[in-house]
Coordinates of C-alpha atoms in Angstrom, one line a residue:
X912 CA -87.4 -13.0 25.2
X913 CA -88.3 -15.6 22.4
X914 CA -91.2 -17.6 22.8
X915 CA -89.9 -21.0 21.3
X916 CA -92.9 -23.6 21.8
X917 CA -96.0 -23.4 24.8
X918 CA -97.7 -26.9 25.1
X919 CA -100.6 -27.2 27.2
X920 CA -99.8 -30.1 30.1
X921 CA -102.1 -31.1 33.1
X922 CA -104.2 -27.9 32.6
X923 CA -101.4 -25.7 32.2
X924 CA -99.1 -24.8 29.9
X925 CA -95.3 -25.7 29.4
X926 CA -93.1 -23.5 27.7
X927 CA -89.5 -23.0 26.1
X928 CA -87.9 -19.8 25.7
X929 CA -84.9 -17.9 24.3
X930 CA -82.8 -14.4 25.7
X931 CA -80.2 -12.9 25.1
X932 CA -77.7 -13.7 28.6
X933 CA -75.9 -10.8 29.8
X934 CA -74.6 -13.3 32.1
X935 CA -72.8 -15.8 29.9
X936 CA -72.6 -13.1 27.1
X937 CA -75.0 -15.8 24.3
X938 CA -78.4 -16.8 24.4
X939 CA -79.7 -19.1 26.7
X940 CA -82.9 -21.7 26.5
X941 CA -84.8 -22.6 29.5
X942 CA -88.1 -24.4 30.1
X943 CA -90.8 -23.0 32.4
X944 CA -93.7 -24.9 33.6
X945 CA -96.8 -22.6 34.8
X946 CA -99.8 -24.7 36.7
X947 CA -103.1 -23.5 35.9
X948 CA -103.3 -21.4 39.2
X949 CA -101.0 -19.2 37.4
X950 CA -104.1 -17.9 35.0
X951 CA -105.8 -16.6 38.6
X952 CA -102.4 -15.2 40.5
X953 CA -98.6 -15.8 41.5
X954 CA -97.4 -19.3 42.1
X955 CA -94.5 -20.9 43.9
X956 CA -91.6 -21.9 42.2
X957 CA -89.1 -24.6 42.2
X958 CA -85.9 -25.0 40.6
X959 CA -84.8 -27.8 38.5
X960 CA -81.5 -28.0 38.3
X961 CA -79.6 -30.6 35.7
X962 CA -76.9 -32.5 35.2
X963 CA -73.7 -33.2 33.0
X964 CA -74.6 -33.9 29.2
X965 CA -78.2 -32.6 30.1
X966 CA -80.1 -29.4 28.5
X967 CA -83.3 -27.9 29.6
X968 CA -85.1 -30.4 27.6
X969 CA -84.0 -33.7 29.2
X970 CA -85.6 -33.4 33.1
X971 CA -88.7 -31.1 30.6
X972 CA -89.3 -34.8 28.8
X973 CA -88.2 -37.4 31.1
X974 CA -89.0 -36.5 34.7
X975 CA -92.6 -36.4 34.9
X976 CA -92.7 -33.2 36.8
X977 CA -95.4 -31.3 35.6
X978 CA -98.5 -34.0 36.6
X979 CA -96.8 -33.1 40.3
X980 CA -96.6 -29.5 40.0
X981 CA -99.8 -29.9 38.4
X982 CA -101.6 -31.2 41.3
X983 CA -99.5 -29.0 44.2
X984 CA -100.2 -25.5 41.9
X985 CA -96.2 -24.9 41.5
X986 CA -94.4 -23.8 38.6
X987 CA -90.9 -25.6 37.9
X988 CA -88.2 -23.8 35.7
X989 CA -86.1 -25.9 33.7
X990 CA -82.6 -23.8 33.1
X991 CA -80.1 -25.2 30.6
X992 CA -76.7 -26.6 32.3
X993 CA -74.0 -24.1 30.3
X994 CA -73.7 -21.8 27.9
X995 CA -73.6 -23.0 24.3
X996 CA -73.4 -21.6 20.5
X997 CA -70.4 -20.4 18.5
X998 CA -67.4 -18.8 19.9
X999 CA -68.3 -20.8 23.9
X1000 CA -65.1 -22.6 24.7
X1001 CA -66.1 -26.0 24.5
X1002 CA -64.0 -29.5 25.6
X1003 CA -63.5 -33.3 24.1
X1004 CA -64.8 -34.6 27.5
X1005 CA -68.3 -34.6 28.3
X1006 CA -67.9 -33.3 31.7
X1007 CA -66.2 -30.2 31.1
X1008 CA -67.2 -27.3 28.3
X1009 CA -70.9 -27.1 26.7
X1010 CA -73.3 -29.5 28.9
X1011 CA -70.6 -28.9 31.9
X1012 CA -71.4 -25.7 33.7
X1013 CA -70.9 -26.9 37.1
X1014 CA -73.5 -23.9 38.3
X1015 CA -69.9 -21.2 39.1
X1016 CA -68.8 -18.1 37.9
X1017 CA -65.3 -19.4 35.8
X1018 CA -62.5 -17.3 36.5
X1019 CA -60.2 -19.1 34.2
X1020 CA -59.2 -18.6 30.1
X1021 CA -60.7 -20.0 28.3
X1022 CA -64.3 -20.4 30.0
X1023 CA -64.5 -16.9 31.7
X1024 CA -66.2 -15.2 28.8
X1025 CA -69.2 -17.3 29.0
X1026 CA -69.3 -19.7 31.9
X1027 CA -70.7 -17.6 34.2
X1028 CA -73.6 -19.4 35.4
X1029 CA -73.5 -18.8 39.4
X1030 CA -74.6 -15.1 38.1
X1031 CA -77.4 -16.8 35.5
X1032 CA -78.9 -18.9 38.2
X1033 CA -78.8 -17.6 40.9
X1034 CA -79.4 -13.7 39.4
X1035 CA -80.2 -12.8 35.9
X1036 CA -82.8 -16.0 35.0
X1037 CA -84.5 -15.0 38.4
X1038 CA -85.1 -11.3 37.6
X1039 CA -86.3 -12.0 33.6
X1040 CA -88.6 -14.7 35.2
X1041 CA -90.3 -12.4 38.2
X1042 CA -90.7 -9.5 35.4
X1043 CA -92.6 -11.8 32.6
X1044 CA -94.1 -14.7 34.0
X1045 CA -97.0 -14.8 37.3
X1046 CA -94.7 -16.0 39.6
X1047 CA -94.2 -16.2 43.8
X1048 CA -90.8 -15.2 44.3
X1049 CA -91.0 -15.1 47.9
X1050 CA -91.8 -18.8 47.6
X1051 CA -89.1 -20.8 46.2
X1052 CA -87.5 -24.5 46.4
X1053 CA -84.8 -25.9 44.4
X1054 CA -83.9 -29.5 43.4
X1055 CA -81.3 -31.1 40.9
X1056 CA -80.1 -34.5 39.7
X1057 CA -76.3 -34.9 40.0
X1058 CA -73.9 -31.9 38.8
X1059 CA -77.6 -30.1 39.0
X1060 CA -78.3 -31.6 42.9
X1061 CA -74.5 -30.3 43.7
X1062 CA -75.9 -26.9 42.2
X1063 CA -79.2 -26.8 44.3
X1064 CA -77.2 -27.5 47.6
X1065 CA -74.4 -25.0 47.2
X1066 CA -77.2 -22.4 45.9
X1067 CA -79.3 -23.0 48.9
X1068 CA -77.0 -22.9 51.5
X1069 CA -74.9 -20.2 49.9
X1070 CA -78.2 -17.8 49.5
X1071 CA -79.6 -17.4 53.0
X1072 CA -83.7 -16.9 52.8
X1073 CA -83.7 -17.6 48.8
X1074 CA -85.2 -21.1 48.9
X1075 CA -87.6 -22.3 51.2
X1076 CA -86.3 -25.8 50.8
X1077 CA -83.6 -28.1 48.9
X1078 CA -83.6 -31.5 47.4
X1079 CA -81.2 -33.5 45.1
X1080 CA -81.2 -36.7 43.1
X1081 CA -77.7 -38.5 43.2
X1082 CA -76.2 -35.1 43.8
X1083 CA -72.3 -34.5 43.6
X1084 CA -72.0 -33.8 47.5
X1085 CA -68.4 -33.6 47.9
X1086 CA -66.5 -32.3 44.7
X1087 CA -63.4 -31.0 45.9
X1088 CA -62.4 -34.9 46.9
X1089 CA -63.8 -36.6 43.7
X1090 CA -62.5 -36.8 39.8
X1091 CA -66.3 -35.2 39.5
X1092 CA -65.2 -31.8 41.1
X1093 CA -61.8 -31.2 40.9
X1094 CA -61.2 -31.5 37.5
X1095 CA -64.0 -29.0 36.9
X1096 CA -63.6 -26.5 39.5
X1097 CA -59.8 -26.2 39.1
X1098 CA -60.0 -25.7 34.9
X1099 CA -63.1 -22.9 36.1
X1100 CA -61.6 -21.5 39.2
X1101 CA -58.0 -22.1 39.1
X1102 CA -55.5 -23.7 41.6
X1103 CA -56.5 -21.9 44.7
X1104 CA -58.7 -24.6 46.2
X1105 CA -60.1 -21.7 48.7
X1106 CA -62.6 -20.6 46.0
X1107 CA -63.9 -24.1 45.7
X1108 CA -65.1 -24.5 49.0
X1109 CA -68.7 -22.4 48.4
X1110 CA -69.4 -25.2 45.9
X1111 CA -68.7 -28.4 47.9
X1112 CA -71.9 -29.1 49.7
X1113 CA -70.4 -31.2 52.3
X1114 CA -68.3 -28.8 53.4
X1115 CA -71.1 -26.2 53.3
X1116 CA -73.0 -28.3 55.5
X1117 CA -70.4 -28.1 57.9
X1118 CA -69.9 -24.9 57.7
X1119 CA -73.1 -23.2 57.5
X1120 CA -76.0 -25.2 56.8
X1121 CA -79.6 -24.2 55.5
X1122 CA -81.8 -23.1 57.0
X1123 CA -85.0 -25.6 56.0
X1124 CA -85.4 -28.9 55.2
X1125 CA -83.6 -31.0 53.0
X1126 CA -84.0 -34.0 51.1
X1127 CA -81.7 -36.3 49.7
X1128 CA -82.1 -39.6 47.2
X1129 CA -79.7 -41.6 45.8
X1130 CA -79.7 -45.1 44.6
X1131 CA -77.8 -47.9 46.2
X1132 CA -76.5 -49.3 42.3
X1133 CA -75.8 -45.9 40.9
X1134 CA -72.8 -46.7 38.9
X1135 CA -71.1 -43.3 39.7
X1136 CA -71.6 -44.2 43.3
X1137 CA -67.8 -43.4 44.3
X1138 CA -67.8 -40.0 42.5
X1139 CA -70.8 -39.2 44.4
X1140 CA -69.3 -39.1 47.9
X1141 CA -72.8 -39.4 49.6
X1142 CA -71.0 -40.8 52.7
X1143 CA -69.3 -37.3 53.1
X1144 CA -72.4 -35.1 53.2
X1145 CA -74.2 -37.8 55.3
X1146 CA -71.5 -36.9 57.7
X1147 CA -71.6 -33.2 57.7
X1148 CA -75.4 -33.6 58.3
X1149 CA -75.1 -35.9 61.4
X1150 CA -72.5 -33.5 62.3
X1151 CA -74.7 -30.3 62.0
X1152 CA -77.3 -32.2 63.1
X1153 CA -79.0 -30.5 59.8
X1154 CA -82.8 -31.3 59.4
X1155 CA -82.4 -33.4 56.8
X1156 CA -83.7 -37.3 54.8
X1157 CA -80.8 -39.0 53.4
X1158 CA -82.2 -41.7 52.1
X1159 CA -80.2 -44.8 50.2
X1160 CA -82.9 -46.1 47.5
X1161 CA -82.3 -49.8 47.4
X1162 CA -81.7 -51.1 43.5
X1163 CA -81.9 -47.5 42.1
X1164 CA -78.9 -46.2 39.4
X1165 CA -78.3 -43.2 38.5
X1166 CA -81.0 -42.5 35.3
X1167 CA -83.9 -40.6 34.7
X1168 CA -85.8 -43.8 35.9
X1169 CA -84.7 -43.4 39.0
X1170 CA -85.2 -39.6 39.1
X1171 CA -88.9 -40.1 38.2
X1172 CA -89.8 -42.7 40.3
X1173 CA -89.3 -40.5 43.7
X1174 CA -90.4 -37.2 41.6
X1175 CA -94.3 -37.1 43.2
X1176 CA -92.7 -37.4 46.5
X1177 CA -89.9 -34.5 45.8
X1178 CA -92.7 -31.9 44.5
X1179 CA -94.8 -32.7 47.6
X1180 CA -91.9 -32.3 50.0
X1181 CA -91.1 -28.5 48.7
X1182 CA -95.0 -28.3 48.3
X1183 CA -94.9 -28.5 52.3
X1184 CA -92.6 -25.7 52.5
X1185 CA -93.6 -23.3 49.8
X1186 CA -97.1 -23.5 51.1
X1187 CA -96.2 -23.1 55.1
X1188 CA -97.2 -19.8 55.8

C-alpha cells in the first residue's frame, strides 16, 4: 500500500492511499480519515460511499466530514466509485464505465475483468483496512450520496450484522424501475432481472430489511427527483414497518451543498449506534 498524501485535519490526520486490487485486477485510491482517538486505540468506522462522476476525493473535499468525525472520535473511509487506469472498459456516458461502478460484481463483457466492486467494498478494502490502520471493525456504519446511498442500502441490508447502521443522501432507492438502474445493472449483470434484485433497495426493504436504524435525506428540488424513486422505498418502509427517518428536505437539490448541510446530523446519528454498547 502507497502512502499518497496524510494531512493533519481537526487533530487528526487524513490520508490518501494506493494498492494494488485483487478485486478489480488495477489499483485503487481511497481516502481514510483517522480521529485523534486512533493515536490511543481502535475507532469506529463509517463508510462513505459516492456517487456517479465522483472519486474518493470529491465527498474527501466537499462534505465537511472530518470536523464531525472529529468531534464523535470515528474514522470515515472514502473508497473510489470504479475501477480506473488503462486497459478498464470505460463508456461515452457518464453513468456507465469509469466513475460508474454501481457498487456489483459485473458479470458481463466488457466490465467483468475489472468491475468487480461488490467484492472491493464489501471484502478486499475491509480486510487491507483492519490489517494497517487502528480500526473498530466490530463497529461499523455506512452512508452514501446517490449511486453511493443505493450502495450503502443494498450493502447493509444484504450483509446481516456488518453495519451497525445505514444512511443515504438522495440515494438511488429503486433502480430496477428507473433509467438510473436499469441501464446499469443490465450492461453489468445481464438480462436476467433476478440478479438485480440484491441491489434494489426497495425491494430489499421489502424483502428483508436491516436490522438497525436507518436514515434517509433527500431534497424536495433535487433535479433527478424522478430517477430517485424515493416514493418506492418510502413504501417498502411503511410496509416493513422498518425503523427508519425518511425525511423530504424542503428546497434542497441534489449537490454537495445539500450533502453537507445535514452531514453533522448524519455522523451523530451512526455516532448513536457505533457507540451503543
Amino acid at each position: 500500500m502507497e502512502t499518497l498524501a496524510e494531512n493533519r485535519a481537526f487533530g487528526g490526520i487524513q490520508g490518501v492511499y494506493r494498492h494494488a486490487s485483487s478485486a478489480t485486477n488495477c489499483d485503487m485510491t481511497f481516502g481514510l480519515f483517522l480521529p485523534e482517538e486512533a493515536t490511543d486505540g481502535p475507532v469506529p468506522l463509517l463508510w462513505y460511499l459516492s456517487g456517479l462522476t465522483c472519486t474518493h476525493e470529491n465527498a474527501m473535499t466537499k462534505a465537511g466530514a472530518q470536523a464531525w468525525c472529529a468531534e464523535q472520535g470515528i474514522a470515515m473511509v472514502f473508497p473510489d466509485t470504479s475501477p480506473r487506469g488503462e486497459g478498464v472498459a470505460n463508456d461515452e456516458a457518464y453513468d456507465l464505465g469509469q466513475g460508474a461502478g454501481f457498487y456489483v460484481n459485473a458479470t458481463q463483457d466488457p466490465w467483468a475483468p475489472h468491475f468487480q466492486m461488490w467484492d472491493y467494498v464489501a471484502e478486499e478494502l475491509p480486510a487491507l483496512l483492519a490489517e494497517n490502520f487502528n480500526l473498530d471493525m466490530a463497529r461499523q456504519g455506512i452512508t452514501g450520496h446517490s449511486m453511493g446511498g443505493h450502495g450503502a442500502l443494498t450493502l447493509a441490508m444484504n450483509l446481516p450484522g456488518r453495519f451497525r447502521s445505514v444512511s443515504a443522501f438522495a440515494p438511488i432507492c429503486n433502480p430496477t424501475a428507473s433509467d438510473w438502474g436499469r441501464k446499469q445493472l443490465g450492461a453489468y449483470l445481464g438480462a436476467d432481472e433476478s440478479l438485480w434484485t440484491k441491489h434494489d433497495a426497495a425491494l430489499m426493504m421489502r424483502d428483508v430489511g436491516f436490522d438497525g436504524p436507518v436514515l434517509i435525506d433527500t431534497g424536495t428540488a433535487d433535479q433527478f427527483g424522478d430517477l430517485l424513486k424515493t416514493e418506492a422505498l418510502a413504501s417498502a418502509i411503511a410496509e416493513r414497518r422498518q425503523e427508519a427517518s425518511l425525511r423530504m428536505q424542503k428546497g434542497y437539490d441534489h449537490s454537495y451543498f445539500f450533502v453537507s448541510t445535514f452531514m453533522e446530523e448524519h455522523v451523530s446519528f451512526h455516532a448513536d449506534a457505533l457507540y451503543r454498547e
